[in-house]
Tab-separated table of C-alpha atoms in Angstrom:
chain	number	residue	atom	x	y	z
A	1	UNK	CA	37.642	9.439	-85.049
A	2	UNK	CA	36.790	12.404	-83.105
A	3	UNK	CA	37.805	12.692	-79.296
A	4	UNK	CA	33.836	11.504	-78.471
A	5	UNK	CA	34.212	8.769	-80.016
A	6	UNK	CA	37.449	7.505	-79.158
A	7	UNK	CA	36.188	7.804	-75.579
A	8	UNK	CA	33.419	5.599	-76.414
A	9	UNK	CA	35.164	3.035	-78.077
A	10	UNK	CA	37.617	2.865	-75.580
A	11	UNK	CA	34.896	2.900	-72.806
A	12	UNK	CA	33.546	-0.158	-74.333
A	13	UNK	CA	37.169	-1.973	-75.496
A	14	UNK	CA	38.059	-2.217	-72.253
A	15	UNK	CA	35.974	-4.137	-70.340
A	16	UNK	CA	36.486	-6.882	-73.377
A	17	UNK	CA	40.042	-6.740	-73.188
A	18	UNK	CA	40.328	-7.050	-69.530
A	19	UNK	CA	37.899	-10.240	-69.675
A	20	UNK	CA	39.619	-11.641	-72.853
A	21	UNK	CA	43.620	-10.405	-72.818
A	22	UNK	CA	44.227	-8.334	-69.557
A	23	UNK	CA	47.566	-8.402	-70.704
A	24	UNK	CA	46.837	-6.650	-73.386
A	25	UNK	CA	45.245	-3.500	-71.510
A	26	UNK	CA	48.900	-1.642	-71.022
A	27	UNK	CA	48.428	-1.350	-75.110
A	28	UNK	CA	44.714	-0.668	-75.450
A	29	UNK	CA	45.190	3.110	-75.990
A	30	UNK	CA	48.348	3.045	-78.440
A	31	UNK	CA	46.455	0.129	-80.617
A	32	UNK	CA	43.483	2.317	-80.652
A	33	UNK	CA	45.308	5.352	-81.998
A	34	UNK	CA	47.280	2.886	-84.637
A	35	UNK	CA	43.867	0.800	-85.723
A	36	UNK	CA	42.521	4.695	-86.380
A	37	UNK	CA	44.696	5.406	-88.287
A	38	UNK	CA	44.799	2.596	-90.317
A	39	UNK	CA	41.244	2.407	-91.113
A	40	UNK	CA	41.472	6.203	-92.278
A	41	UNK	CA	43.642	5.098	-94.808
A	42	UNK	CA	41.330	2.305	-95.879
A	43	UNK	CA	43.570	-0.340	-94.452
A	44	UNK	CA	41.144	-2.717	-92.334
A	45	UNK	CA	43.350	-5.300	-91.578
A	46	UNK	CA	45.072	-6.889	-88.347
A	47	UNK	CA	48.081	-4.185	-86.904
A	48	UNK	CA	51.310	-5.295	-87.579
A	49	UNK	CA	54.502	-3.855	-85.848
A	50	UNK	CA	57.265	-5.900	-86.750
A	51	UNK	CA	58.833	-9.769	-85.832
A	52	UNK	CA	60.029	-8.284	-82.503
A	53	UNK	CA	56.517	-6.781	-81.319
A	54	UNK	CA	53.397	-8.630	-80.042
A	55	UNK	CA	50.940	-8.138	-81.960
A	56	UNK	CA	47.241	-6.933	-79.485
A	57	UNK	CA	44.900	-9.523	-81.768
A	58	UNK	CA	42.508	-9.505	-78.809
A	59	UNK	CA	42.381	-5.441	-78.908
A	60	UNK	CA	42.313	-5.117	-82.193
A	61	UNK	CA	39.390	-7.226	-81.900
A	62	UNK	CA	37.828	-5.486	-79.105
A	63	UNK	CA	38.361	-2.118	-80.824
A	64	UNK	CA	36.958	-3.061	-84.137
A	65	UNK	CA	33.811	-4.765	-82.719
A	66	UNK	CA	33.458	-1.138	-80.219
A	67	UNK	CA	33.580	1.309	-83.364
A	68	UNK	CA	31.200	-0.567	-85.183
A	69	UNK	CA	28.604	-0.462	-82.141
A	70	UNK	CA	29.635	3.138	-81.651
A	71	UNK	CA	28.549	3.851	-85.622
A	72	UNK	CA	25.456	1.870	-85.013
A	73	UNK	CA	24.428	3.530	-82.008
A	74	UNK	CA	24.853	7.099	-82.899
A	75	UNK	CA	22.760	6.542	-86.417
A	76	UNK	CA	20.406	5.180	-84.035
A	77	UNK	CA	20.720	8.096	-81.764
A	78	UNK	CA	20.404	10.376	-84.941
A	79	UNK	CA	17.260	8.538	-85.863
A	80	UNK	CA	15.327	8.137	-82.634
A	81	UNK	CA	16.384	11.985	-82.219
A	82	UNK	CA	14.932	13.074	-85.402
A	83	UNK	CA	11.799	10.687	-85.097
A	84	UNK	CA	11.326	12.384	-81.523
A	85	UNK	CA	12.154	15.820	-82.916
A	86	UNK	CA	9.299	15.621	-85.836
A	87	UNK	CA	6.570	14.370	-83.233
A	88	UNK	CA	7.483	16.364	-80.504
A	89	UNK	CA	7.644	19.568	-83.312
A	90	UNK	CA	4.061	18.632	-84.380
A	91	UNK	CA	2.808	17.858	-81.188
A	92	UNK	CA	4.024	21.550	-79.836
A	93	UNK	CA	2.881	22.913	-83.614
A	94	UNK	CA	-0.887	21.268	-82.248
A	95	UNK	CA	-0.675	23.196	-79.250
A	96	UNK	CA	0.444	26.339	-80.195
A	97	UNK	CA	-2.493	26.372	-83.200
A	98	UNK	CA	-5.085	25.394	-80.523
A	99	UNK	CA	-4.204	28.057	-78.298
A	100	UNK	CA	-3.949	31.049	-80.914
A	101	UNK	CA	-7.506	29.538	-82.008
A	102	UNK	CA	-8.608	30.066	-78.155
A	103	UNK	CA	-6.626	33.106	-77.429
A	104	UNK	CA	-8.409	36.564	-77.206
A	105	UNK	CA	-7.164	39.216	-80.367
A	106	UNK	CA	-4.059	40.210	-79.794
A	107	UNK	CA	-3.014	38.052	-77.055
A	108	UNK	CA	0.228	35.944	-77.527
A	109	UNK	CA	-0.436	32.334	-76.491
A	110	UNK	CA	2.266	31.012	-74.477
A	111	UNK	CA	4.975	29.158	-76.242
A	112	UNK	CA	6.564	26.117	-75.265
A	113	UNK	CA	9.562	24.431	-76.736
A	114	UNK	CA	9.089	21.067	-78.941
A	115	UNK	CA	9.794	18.092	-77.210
A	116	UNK	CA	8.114	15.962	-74.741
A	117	UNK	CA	11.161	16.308	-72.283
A	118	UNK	CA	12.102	12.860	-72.230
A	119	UNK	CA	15.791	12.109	-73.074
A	120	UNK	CA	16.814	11.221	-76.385
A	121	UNK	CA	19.339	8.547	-74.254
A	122	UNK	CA	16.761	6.073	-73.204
A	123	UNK	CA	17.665	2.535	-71.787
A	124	UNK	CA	18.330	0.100	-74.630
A	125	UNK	CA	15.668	-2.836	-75.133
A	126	UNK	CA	16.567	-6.637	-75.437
A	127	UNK	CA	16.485	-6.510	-79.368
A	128	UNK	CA	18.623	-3.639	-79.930
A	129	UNK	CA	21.113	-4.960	-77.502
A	130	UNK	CA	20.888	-8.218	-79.319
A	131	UNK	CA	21.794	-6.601	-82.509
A	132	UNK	CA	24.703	-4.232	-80.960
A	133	UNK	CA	25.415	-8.056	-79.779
A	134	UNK	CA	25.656	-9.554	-83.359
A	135	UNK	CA	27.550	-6.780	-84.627
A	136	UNK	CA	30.233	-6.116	-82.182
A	137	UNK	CA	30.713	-10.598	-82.326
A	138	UNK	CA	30.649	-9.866	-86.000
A	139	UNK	CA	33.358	-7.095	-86.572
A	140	UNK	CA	35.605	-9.087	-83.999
A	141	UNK	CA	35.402	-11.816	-85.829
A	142	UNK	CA	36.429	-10.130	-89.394
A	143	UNK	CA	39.208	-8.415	-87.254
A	144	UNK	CA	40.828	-11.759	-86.937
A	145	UNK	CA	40.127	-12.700	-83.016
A	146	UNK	CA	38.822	-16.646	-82.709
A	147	UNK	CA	35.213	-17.202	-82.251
A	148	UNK	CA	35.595	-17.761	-78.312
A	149	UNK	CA	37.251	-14.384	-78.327
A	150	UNK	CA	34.714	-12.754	-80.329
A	151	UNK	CA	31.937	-14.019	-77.981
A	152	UNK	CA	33.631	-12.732	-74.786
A	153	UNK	CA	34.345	-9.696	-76.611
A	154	UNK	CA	30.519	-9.132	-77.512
A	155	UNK	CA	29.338	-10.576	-74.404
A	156	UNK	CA	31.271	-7.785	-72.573
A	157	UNK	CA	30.376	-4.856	-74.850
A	158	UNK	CA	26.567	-5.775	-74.513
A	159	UNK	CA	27.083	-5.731	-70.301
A	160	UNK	CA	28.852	-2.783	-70.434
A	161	UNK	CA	25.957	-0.969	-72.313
A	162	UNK	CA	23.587	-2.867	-70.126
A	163	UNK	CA	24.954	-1.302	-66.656
């Protein structure tokens, strides 16, 4: 996971495990970097450390249900920023062609970037949150947390998206 996204799924981790297993917040980082690495190498399962160590079910949880809302958003980002790109390219492709129609011989119309200046990070509506909802309660579920757990856990990803 690059350093982004690490960032992001701890941004969004956090608030979970502080509502769910504050206890478990001293540990959030190291089970972050050890549930990384175990997914690279295809291992999706709960973290084990050994009989003598407690075992962060809650983070786990919390981390799993953040990197799956972190891969939905940014294909969502990636499509919402292509979708914008292509209308805002023919929309400035529309201008530019009217202008060189109405410019005098020779002139250079004036050239303006693509894009309708809006940002590409817009405010999240009720349904997408509701699905960023279902998946994060979803993935923290598979990760082994109860279903209690896994609401709390979505319920505080979604308001932490939602500030």
């Amino acid at each position: 996971m690059v350093r982004q996204q690490r960032a992001a799924v701890l941004a969004l981790a956090r608030p979970a495990v502080e509502a769910v297993a504050p206890q478990e917040l001293p540990l959030l980082e190291a089970t972050a970097a050890a549930w990384t690495g175990r997914v690279r190498r295809g291992e999706d399962e709960l973290l084990g450390f050994g009989a003598e160590a407690v075992v962060a079910v809650v983070s786990v949880g919390a981390i799993a249900a953040a990197e799956a809302v972190v891969q939905v958003m940014g294909s969502a980002v990636v499509d919402t920023a292509r979708d914008e790109a292509s209308s805002g390219m023919r929309r400035w492709l529309d201008r530019r062609s009217r202008r060189s129609e109405a410019a005098p011989d020779g002139a250079a119309p004036g050239a303006t970037p693509p894009g309708n200046g809006e940002s590409a990070a817009q405010a999240l509506s009720r349904e997408q949150l509701r699905e960023i909802r279902r998946v994060s309660h979803d993935r923290a579920r598979a990760a082994g947390v109860s279903a209690e757990q896994a609401e709390l856990i979505a319920d505080a990803i979604v308001g932490r998206l939602a500030q």
